[in-house]
Short mmCIF file of C-alpha atoms and ligand atoms in Angstrom, two decimals:
data_model
loop_
_atom_site.label_atom_id
_atom_site.label_comp_id
_atom_site.label_asym_id
_atom_site.label_seq_id
_atom_site.Cartn_x
_atom_site.Cartn_y
_atom_site.Cartn_z
CA MET A 13 18.83 -17.57 33.49
CA ASN A 14 17.54 -14.87 31.17
CA ILE A 15 18.26 -14.45 27.47
CA LEU A 16 15.66 -11.94 26.32
CA LEU A 17 14.09 -10.30 29.38
CA ASN A 18 15.85 -8.01 31.84
CA THR A 19 19.18 -8.42 30.07
CA LYS A 20 21.52 -5.81 28.65
CA ALA A 21 19.97 -4.67 25.38
CA ALA A 22 21.85 -5.87 22.31
CA LYS A 23 23.41 -3.26 19.97
CA PRO A 24 25.07 -3.35 16.54
CA PRO A 25 27.43 -4.62 15.23
CA TYR A 26 25.76 -8.00 15.25
CA ALA A 27 28.30 -10.67 16.19
CA ALA A 28 25.87 -13.57 15.81
CA ALA A 29 24.94 -12.46 12.27
CA LYS A 30 28.66 -12.33 11.37
CA ARG A 31 29.06 -15.83 12.81
CA ALA A 32 26.08 -17.01 10.75
CA LEU A 33 27.82 -15.72 7.60
CA GLU A 34 31.00 -17.58 8.53
CA LEU A 35 29.11 -20.80 9.24
CA GLY A 36 27.02 -20.75 6.05
CA ALA A 37 23.33 -21.52 5.63
CA GLU A 38 23.43 -25.28 6.07
CA LYS A 39 25.26 -25.13 9.38
CA VAL A 40 23.00 -22.34 10.66
CA ILE A 41 19.95 -24.49 9.92
CA ALA A 42 21.64 -27.46 11.61
CA GLU A 43 22.19 -25.34 14.75
CA LEU A 44 18.55 -24.27 14.74
CA LYS A 45 17.41 -27.86 14.42
CA ALA A 46 19.71 -28.93 17.26
CA SER A 47 18.32 -26.15 19.45
CA GLY A 48 14.77 -27.51 19.25
CA LEU A 49 13.52 -23.94 18.77
CA SER A 50 9.84 -24.12 17.90
CA GLY A 51 7.59 -21.29 16.75
CA ARG A 52 6.42 -19.08 19.60
CA GLY A 53 3.35 -17.70 17.79
CA GLY A 54 1.12 -20.60 18.76
CA ALA A 55 1.51 -23.57 16.46
CA GLY A 56 5.01 -24.55 17.63
CA PHE A 57 6.36 -25.50 14.20
CA PRO A 58 10.13 -26.31 14.30
CA ALA A 59 12.02 -23.17 13.24
CA GLY A 60 14.90 -25.08 11.57
CA VAL A 61 12.50 -26.98 9.32
CA LYS A 62 10.71 -23.76 8.34
CA TRP A 63 13.99 -22.03 7.48
CA GLU A 64 15.10 -25.03 5.40
CA THR A 65 11.79 -25.02 3.51
CA VAL A 66 12.11 -21.33 2.63
CA ARG A 67 15.76 -21.77 1.64
CA ASN A 68 14.90 -24.66 -0.69
CA ALA A 69 11.76 -23.03 -2.10
CA THR A 70 11.93 -21.81 -5.67
CA GLY A 71 10.66 -18.31 -6.37
CA SER A 72 12.23 -14.92 -6.18
CA PRO A 73 12.38 -12.54 -4.44
CA LYS A 74 11.83 -14.12 -1.03
CA TYR A 75 10.26 -12.17 1.82
CA LEU A 76 10.56 -12.24 5.58
CA ILE A 77 7.80 -11.20 7.98
CA ILE A 78 8.03 -10.70 11.73
CA ASN A 79 4.63 -11.35 13.28
CA ALA A 80 4.13 -8.75 16.02
CA GLU A 81 0.34 -8.74 15.96
CA GLU A 82 0.31 -10.39 19.42
CA SER A 83 -3.44 -10.62 19.57
CA GLU A 84 -4.10 -13.80 21.58
CA PRO A 85 -5.75 -12.64 24.84
CA GLY A 86 -3.34 -13.03 27.73
CA THR A 87 -0.23 -12.66 25.55
CA PHE A 88 1.99 -9.60 26.03
CA LYS A 89 5.56 -10.89 25.73
CA ASP A 90 6.43 -9.58 22.24
CA ARG A 91 5.62 -6.06 23.43
CA GLN A 92 8.33 -6.29 26.10
CA VAL A 93 10.93 -7.83 23.77
CA LEU A 94 10.33 -5.20 21.08
CA SER A 95 10.49 -2.39 23.63
CA GLU A 96 13.54 -3.56 25.58
CA ASN A 97 15.54 -5.59 23.11
CA PRO A 98 14.59 -4.66 19.54
CA HIS A 99 18.07 -5.34 18.13
CA THR A 100 17.80 -9.02 19.11
CA VAL A 101 14.70 -9.28 16.93
CA ILE A 102 16.36 -7.44 14.04
CA GLU A 103 19.49 -9.58 14.29
CA GLY A 104 17.44 -12.80 14.41
CA ALA A 105 15.50 -11.69 11.33
CA LEU A 106 18.72 -10.68 9.56
CA ILE A 107 20.20 -14.15 10.21
CA GLY A 108 16.94 -15.63 8.90
CA ALA A 109 17.15 -13.52 5.75
CA LEU A 110 20.83 -14.27 5.07
CA THR A 111 20.23 -17.99 5.63
CA THR A 112 17.12 -18.39 3.51
CA GLY A 113 17.72 -15.77 0.81
CA CYS A 114 15.08 -13.19 1.79
CA THR A 115 15.85 -9.70 0.54
CA GLN A 116 12.98 -7.67 1.96
CA GLY A 117 11.48 -7.85 5.43
CA TYR A 118 8.38 -6.48 7.14
CA ILE A 119 7.32 -6.32 10.75
CA TYR A 120 3.55 -6.36 11.21
CA ILE A 121 2.84 -4.61 14.50
CA ARG A 122 -0.57 -4.18 16.09
CA PRO A 123 -1.58 -0.51 15.91
CA ASP A 124 -1.79 0.13 19.66
CA TYR A 125 1.83 -0.97 20.20
CA ARG A 126 3.14 2.58 19.78
CA LYS A 127 6.05 2.38 22.22
CA PRO A 128 7.33 -0.97 20.96
CA ALA A 129 7.04 0.32 17.39
CA ALA A 130 8.98 3.48 18.27
CA ALA A 131 11.74 1.45 19.94
CA PHE A 132 11.90 -0.82 16.91
CA ARG A 133 12.05 2.13 14.51
CA THR A 134 14.99 3.65 16.40
CA ALA A 135 16.76 0.29 16.39
CA LEU A 136 16.21 -0.07 12.65
CA GLU A 137 17.91 3.31 12.08
CA GLU A 138 20.85 2.29 14.28
CA ALA A 139 21.17 -1.01 12.41
CA ARG A 140 21.17 0.79 9.04
CA LYS A 141 23.80 3.27 10.23
CA ALA A 142 25.97 0.37 11.39
CA GLY A 143 25.64 -1.30 7.96
CA MET A 144 23.69 -4.23 9.38
CA LEU A 145 20.73 -3.49 7.09
CA GLY A 146 20.73 -2.06 3.59
CA GLU A 147 22.17 -2.94 0.19
CA ASN A 148 25.11 -4.83 1.70
CA ALA A 149 23.50 -6.17 4.85
CA CYS A 150 26.11 -7.08 7.45
CA GLY A 151 28.79 -7.12 4.72
CA SER A 152 27.12 -10.11 3.06
CA GLY A 153 26.98 -8.50 -0.36
CA LYS A 154 23.23 -9.04 -0.33
CA PRO A 155 20.40 -6.58 0.37
CA PHE A 156 18.07 -6.85 3.33
CA ASP A 157 15.99 -4.27 5.16
CA ILE A 158 12.84 -4.25 7.29
CA GLU A 159 9.80 -2.02 6.86
CA ILE A 160 7.27 -1.38 9.63
CA ALA A 161 3.62 -2.11 8.80
CA HIS A 162 0.63 -1.63 11.08
CA GLY A 163 -2.56 -3.63 10.89
CA GLY A 164 -6.01 -2.36 11.84
CA GLY A 165 -6.10 -4.24 15.16
CA ALA A 166 -7.93 -7.41 14.17
CA TYR A 167 -7.18 -10.61 16.10
CA ILE A 168 -7.43 -12.68 12.93
CA CYS A 169 -4.56 -10.72 11.34
CA GLY A 170 -2.19 -12.60 13.68
CA GLU A 171 -2.99 -15.72 11.65
CA GLU A 172 -0.22 -15.90 9.08
CA THR A 173 -2.23 -16.02 5.84
CA ALA A 174 -4.65 -13.32 7.05
CA LEU A 175 -1.63 -11.20 8.03
CA ILE A 176 -0.13 -11.62 4.56
CA ASN A 177 -3.44 -10.71 2.90
CA SER A 178 -3.67 -7.61 5.09
CA LEU A 179 -0.07 -6.66 4.26
CA MET A 180 -0.93 -6.97 0.56
CA GLY A 181 -3.86 -4.59 1.02
CA LEU A 182 -6.50 -7.32 0.82
CA ARG A 183 -9.13 -8.21 3.43
CA GLY A 184 -7.55 -9.70 6.52
CA GLU A 185 -8.99 -13.17 6.06
CA PRO A 186 -7.16 -16.51 6.22
CA ASN A 187 -6.55 -18.72 3.18
CA THR A 188 -6.79 -22.48 3.12
CA LYS A 189 -3.42 -24.17 3.65
CA PRO A 190 -1.47 -25.56 1.83
CA PRO A 191 0.20 -23.69 0.27
CA PHE A 192 2.03 -22.53 3.39
CA PRO A 193 3.73 -19.12 3.37
CA ALA A 194 7.16 -20.80 3.27
CA ILE A 195 6.31 -21.90 -0.28
CA SER A 196 3.82 -19.24 -1.39
CA GLY A 197 3.27 -16.29 0.91
CA PHE A 198 3.63 -12.53 0.42
CA LEU A 199 2.95 -11.74 -3.27
CA GLU A 200 2.85 -15.54 -3.73
CA LYS A 201 6.60 -15.76 -3.11
CA PRO A 202 8.40 -17.90 -0.50
CA THR A 203 8.06 -16.12 2.83
CA LEU A 204 9.78 -16.73 6.15
CA LEU A 205 7.10 -15.66 8.63
CA SER A 206 7.72 -16.06 12.36
CA ASN A 207 6.81 -14.63 15.70
CA VAL A 208 8.92 -11.91 17.38
CA GLU A 209 10.15 -14.25 20.13
CA THR A 210 11.12 -16.99 17.67
CA PHE A 211 13.46 -14.60 15.81
CA ALA A 212 14.72 -13.09 19.06
CA TYR A 213 16.18 -16.38 20.33
CA VAL A 214 18.21 -16.97 17.15
CA PRO A 215 21.26 -14.73 17.98
CA TRP A 216 21.81 -16.53 21.32
CA ILE A 217 21.57 -19.91 19.56
CA LEU A 218 24.17 -18.88 16.99
CA THR A 219 26.48 -17.49 19.68
CA HIS A 220 26.26 -20.41 22.13
CA GLY A 221 25.24 -23.28 19.86
CA GLY A 222 21.99 -25.14 19.31
CA GLU A 223 22.85 -27.91 21.77
CA ALA A 224 23.45 -25.39 24.55
CA PHE A 225 20.03 -23.82 23.96
CA GLY A 226 18.33 -27.20 23.89
CA GLN A 227 19.92 -28.19 27.20
CA LEU A 228 18.27 -25.25 28.95
CA GLY A 229 14.91 -27.02 28.79
CA VAL A 230 13.65 -29.25 31.61
CA ASN A 231 11.47 -32.35 31.94
CA GLY A 232 12.53 -33.58 28.50
CA SER A 233 11.86 -30.25 26.73
CA LYS A 234 14.30 -27.99 24.90
CA GLY A 235 15.26 -24.34 25.34
CA MET A 236 13.85 -21.29 27.08
CA ARG A 237 10.67 -19.40 26.36
CA LEU A 238 8.60 -16.46 27.53
CA PHE A 239 5.40 -16.97 29.48
CA SER A 240 2.91 -14.13 29.95
CA VAL A 241 1.17 -14.68 33.28
CA SER A 242 -2.08 -12.88 34.12
CA GLY A 243 -5.40 -13.30 35.90
CA ASP A 244 -5.64 -13.96 39.63
CA VAL A 245 -1.90 -13.98 40.39
CA THR A 246 0.14 -11.88 42.79
CA ARG A 247 2.71 -10.66 40.25
CA PRO A 248 1.34 -10.69 36.71
CA GLY A 249 4.00 -10.21 34.05
CA ASN A 250 6.34 -11.93 31.64
CA TYR A 251 8.57 -14.73 32.89
CA GLU A 252 11.44 -16.32 30.98
CA LEU A 253 11.77 -19.93 32.07
CA PRO A 254 12.93 -23.27 30.68
CA VAL A 255 10.47 -24.95 28.34
CA GLY A 256 8.96 -27.84 30.32
CA THR A 257 8.70 -25.87 33.56
CA THR A 258 5.53 -27.10 35.25
CA ALA A 259 2.47 -24.89 35.48
CA ARG A 260 2.87 -25.03 39.27
CA GLU A 261 6.43 -23.63 39.10
CA LEU A 262 5.32 -20.92 36.71
CA LEU A 263 2.52 -19.91 39.03
CA LYS A 264 5.00 -19.85 41.93
CA ALA A 265 7.35 -17.60 39.94
CA ALA A 266 4.44 -15.17 39.53
CA GLY A 267 3.95 -15.03 43.29
CA GLY A 268 1.20 -17.62 43.46
CA VAL A 269 -2.55 -17.38 43.08
CA LYS A 270 -4.62 -14.60 44.61
CA GLY A 271 -7.30 -16.53 46.48
CA THR A 272 -7.94 -20.21 45.74
CA LEU A 273 -7.15 -21.55 42.30
CA LYS A 274 -10.13 -22.92 40.44
CA ALA A 275 -8.71 -23.29 36.94
CA PHE A 276 -5.79 -22.29 34.76
CA ILE A 277 -5.65 -21.55 31.06
CA PRO A 278 -2.15 -22.55 29.90
CA GLY A 279 -1.85 -21.15 26.38
CA GLY A 280 -4.02 -18.09 25.81
CA ALA A 281 -7.78 -17.74 25.52
CA SER A 282 -8.05 -20.32 22.76
CA SER A 283 -6.66 -23.12 24.95
CA ALA A 284 -8.85 -25.28 27.19
CA PRO A 285 -8.90 -24.51 30.93
CA LEU A 286 -7.49 -27.19 33.22
CA PRO A 287 -8.20 -27.94 36.90
CA PRO A 288 -5.61 -27.36 39.71
CA ASP A 289 -4.77 -31.08 39.99
CA MET A 290 -3.10 -30.74 36.57
CA LEU A 291 -0.68 -28.05 37.75
CA ASP A 292 2.23 -30.48 37.52
CA THR A 293 1.90 -30.65 33.74
CA PRO A 294 5.08 -29.40 32.02
CA MET A 295 4.50 -26.27 29.95
CA ASP A 296 5.29 -27.74 26.54
CA PHE A 297 3.27 -28.73 23.48
CA LYS A 298 3.12 -32.50 23.96
CA PRO A 299 2.36 -32.71 27.70
CA LEU A 300 -0.33 -30.03 27.47
CA ALA A 301 -1.90 -31.72 24.44
CA GLN A 302 -1.94 -34.98 26.42
CA ALA A 303 -3.64 -33.09 29.27
CA GLY A 304 -6.35 -31.95 26.85
CA SER A 305 -5.21 -28.37 26.30
CA MET A 306 -2.39 -26.60 24.44
CA LEU A 307 0.66 -24.44 24.97
CA GLY A 308 -0.26 -21.95 22.22
CA SER A 309 1.49 -18.64 22.76
CA GLY A 310 2.52 -19.53 26.34
CA ALA A 311 0.00 -17.20 27.96
CA PHE A 312 -0.95 -18.54 31.39
CA ILE A 313 -4.16 -17.21 32.96
CA ALA A 314 -4.97 -18.10 36.58
CA ILE A 315 -8.66 -18.21 37.53
CA SER A 316 -9.63 -18.14 41.21
CA ASN A 317 -12.80 -19.66 42.63
CA LYS A 318 -14.54 -16.29 42.74
CA HIS A 319 -15.33 -16.80 39.03
CA SER A 320 -17.95 -18.94 37.35
CA MET A 321 -16.55 -20.89 34.41
CA ARG A 322 -19.73 -20.11 32.52
CA ASP A 323 -18.88 -16.40 32.81
CA ILE A 324 -15.34 -17.11 31.67
CA ALA A 325 -16.67 -19.09 28.70
CA ARG A 326 -19.06 -16.26 27.78
CA ASN A 327 -16.28 -13.70 28.01
CA VAL A 328 -13.91 -15.73 25.81
CA MET A 329 -16.59 -16.79 23.31
CA GLY A 330 -17.78 -13.18 23.10
CA PHE A 331 -14.27 -12.21 22.04
CA PHE A 332 -14.15 -14.91 19.36
CA GLU A 333 -17.64 -14.00 18.10
CA ASP A 334 -16.46 -10.40 17.66
CA GLU A 335 -13.17 -11.38 16.07
CA SER A 336 -14.45 -14.09 13.70
CA CYS A 337 -13.67 -12.75 10.24
CA GLY A 338 -16.87 -14.28 8.88
CA LYS A 339 -15.32 -16.07 5.94
CA CYS A 340 -16.69 -19.50 6.87
CA SER A 341 -20.13 -20.23 8.29
CA PRO A 342 -19.33 -22.77 11.06
CA CYS A 343 -17.27 -20.14 12.88
CA ARG A 344 -19.31 -17.07 11.87
CA ILE A 345 -22.66 -18.54 12.91
CA GLY A 346 -21.53 -21.16 15.42
CA CYS A 347 -19.78 -18.70 17.76
CA VAL A 348 -22.96 -16.58 17.88
CA ARG A 349 -25.16 -19.60 18.63
CA ILE A 350 -22.82 -20.86 21.37
CA ASN A 351 -22.91 -17.42 22.98
CA GLU A 352 -26.68 -17.33 22.80
CA MET A 353 -26.84 -20.66 24.62
CA LEU A 354 -24.40 -19.49 27.27
CA ALA A 355 -26.28 -16.22 27.80
CA ALA A 356 -29.78 -17.74 28.02
CA LYS A 357 -31.30 -18.14 31.46
CA GLY A 358 -31.10 -21.60 33.06
CA ALA A 359 -28.96 -24.59 32.20
CA PRO A 360 -28.00 -24.95 28.53
CA ASN A 361 -28.60 -28.26 26.79
CA LYS A 362 -25.16 -29.80 27.39
CA ASP A 363 -25.29 -32.33 24.53
CA LEU A 364 -26.34 -29.65 22.05
CA LEU A 365 -23.64 -27.28 23.30
CA LEU A 366 -21.00 -29.97 22.89
CA GLU A 367 -22.27 -30.96 19.46
CA LEU A 368 -22.24 -27.35 18.32
CA SER A 369 -18.74 -26.85 19.72
CA ASP A 370 -17.50 -29.90 17.81
CA ALA A 371 -19.19 -28.70 14.62
CA VAL A 372 -17.45 -25.31 14.89
CA MET A 373 -14.08 -26.88 15.63
CA GLN A 374 -14.29 -29.47 12.85
CA GLY A 375 -15.86 -27.29 10.18
CA SER A 376 -13.85 -24.08 10.51
CA LEU A 377 -11.24 -22.99 8.03
CA CYS A 378 -8.64 -21.59 10.40
CA GLY A 379 -7.31 -21.88 13.93
CA LEU A 380 -9.73 -19.30 15.34
CA GLY A 381 -12.80 -21.45 14.80
CA MET A 382 -10.86 -24.68 15.35
CA ALA A 383 -9.96 -23.59 18.88
CA ALA A 384 -12.59 -21.06 20.01
CA PRO A 385 -14.94 -23.54 21.74
CA ASN A 386 -12.10 -25.10 23.78
CA VAL A 387 -13.16 -22.94 26.71
CA VAL A 388 -16.69 -24.31 26.53
CA LYS A 389 -15.64 -27.94 26.18
CA GLY A 390 -13.06 -27.68 28.98
CA GLY A 391 -15.51 -25.77 31.16
CA LEU A 392 -18.23 -28.41 30.75
CA LYS A 393 -15.77 -31.23 31.36
CA TYR A 394 -14.48 -30.05 34.75
CA TRP A 395 -16.94 -27.44 36.05
CA ALA A 396 -20.30 -28.70 34.76
CA GLN A 397 -22.00 -27.38 37.92
CA ASP A 398 -21.14 -23.81 36.83
CA PHE A 399 -23.23 -24.45 33.72
CA GLY A 400 -26.17 -25.65 35.82
CA GLN A 401 -25.53 -29.32 35.03
C1 LIG B 516 -6.46 -16.99 14.97
C2 LIG B 516 -4.96 -16.99 15.03
C3 LIG B 516 -4.30 -15.90 15.56
C4 LIG B 516 -2.91 -15.90 15.62
N1 LIG B 516 -2.29 -14.81 16.16
C5 LIG B 516 -0.93 -14.79 16.20
C6 LIG B 516 -0.24 -13.64 16.73
O1 LIG B 516 -0.87 -12.69 17.19
N2 LIG B 516 1.11 -13.65 16.72
C7 LIG B 516 1.82 -14.72 16.21
O2 LIG B 516 3.06 -14.69 16.19
N3 LIG B 516 1.21 -15.80 15.71
C8 LIG B 516 -0.14 -15.85 15.68
N4 LIG B 516 -0.77 -16.94 15.14
C9 LIG B 516 0.07 -18.02 14.56
C10 LIG B 516 0.48 -17.68 13.12
O3 LIG B 516 -0.53 -18.09 12.22
C11 LIG B 516 1.80 -18.38 12.72
O4 LIG B 516 1.67 -19.77 12.96
C12 LIG B 516 3.01 -17.86 13.48
O5 LIG B 516 3.09 -16.45 13.45
C13 LIG B 516 4.27 -18.44 12.86
O6 LIG B 516 5.40 -18.04 13.58
P1 LIG B 516 6.17 -19.06 14.53
O7 LIG B 516 6.51 -20.27 13.72
O8 LIG B 516 7.35 -18.30 14.99
O9 LIG B 516 5.22 -19.39 15.65
C14 LIG B 516 -2.16 -16.99 15.11
C15 LIG B 516 -2.85 -18.10 14.57
C16 LIG B 516 -4.23 -18.10 14.55
C17 LIG B 516 -4.91 -19.29 13.96
S1 LIG B 517 -12.63 -19.99 11.19
FE1 LIG B 517 -13.54 -17.99 11.68
S2 LIG B 517 -11.81 -16.57 11.65
FE2 LIG B 517 -11.17 -18.45 10.60
S3 LIG B 517 -11.62 -18.10 8.41
FE3 LIG B 517 -13.43 -19.08 9.29
S4 LIG B 517 -14.75 -17.35 9.89
FE4 LIG B 517 -12.70 -16.52 9.61
#
């Protein structure tokens, strides 16, 4: 079953937003909680709890931000949703705004997403014409509109506090948390910030009910989600499947591995690679954490045995070295040192490499540094021979 991909594109008027107005904020939040919808940007925070926090936060005006930076390597789902179904994202954001009291919205889109941005711009105009956005958004008597903002193309600007700083015209660097954006975000006001996909599922949940969405999950998980599949697979692309689908089933949906599978990265470049005997792990936050990795943004990368995991680790760590914003020294210096060790001839000192990885992960201010060495630690754990051990 598909909700967001390869479905008839939604158009105004927005029936789910009208239903949300009839239900009232408390019931909308209850539906979201029942749905089990968790954030699709990487951290997996429960959407209902976030909406409730923003609704209860004091401070005015309140802002809403759609995170369309989509910078985690291997992730390309938001691009397809924005291009094919932009009204679903606008309607989800509108419901979020009406429920939590946000009066101004922004979508932060990475600069190279020209087509998705153009599709979104057209949809915004259609929504305004239909009275869904504007001074009396969806007949609510309250204002809400969305402005398009483009970043400069930095990975770190996908991190919520760095994104907000960038949107405010400051350097795109993360802040320490708390305070979280839900309490103090854009212009230090309560801000409902979520990923494109998170907002996009909201209209279906309001139309069919939170329970119905939750029941779509399998293996004890709730709902549907998008998986970007890439690497050594027959049919790379986006797949919409129940949360909890095993990695093996996901790989099968993408036509299977090209060659012999050596490793898979389940949640984007910042998640630890796992060996093929873990393919029966359900693609959800808890089972993947128990397996020693993470679901992240749901970006699955298949790696065949033609690759050395040391090369993969160098490639990924090279990306993080480039994209480190430099604000804190464990990440700024540590990523460089790890890369130097990986690039040097001969076998690196394994204990030192692990110690350095732990130091970067434990001492970094934000998720970039906290997760960057996962590829090294996972690589050394299962494919030590590739590192000359
Ligand atoms: C280094 C880093 C990069 C991130 N990049 C993105 C991104 O590109 N898109 C995104 O939605 N979330 C990204 N996130 C997660 C956001 O900080 C935030 O948790 C998310 O946008 C919240 O929305 P959600 O609750 O719908 O997931 C990133 C986090 C980190 C630490
Ligand atoms: S961990 Fe890295 S990306 Fe994050 S704030 Fe520190 S230097 Fe910047």
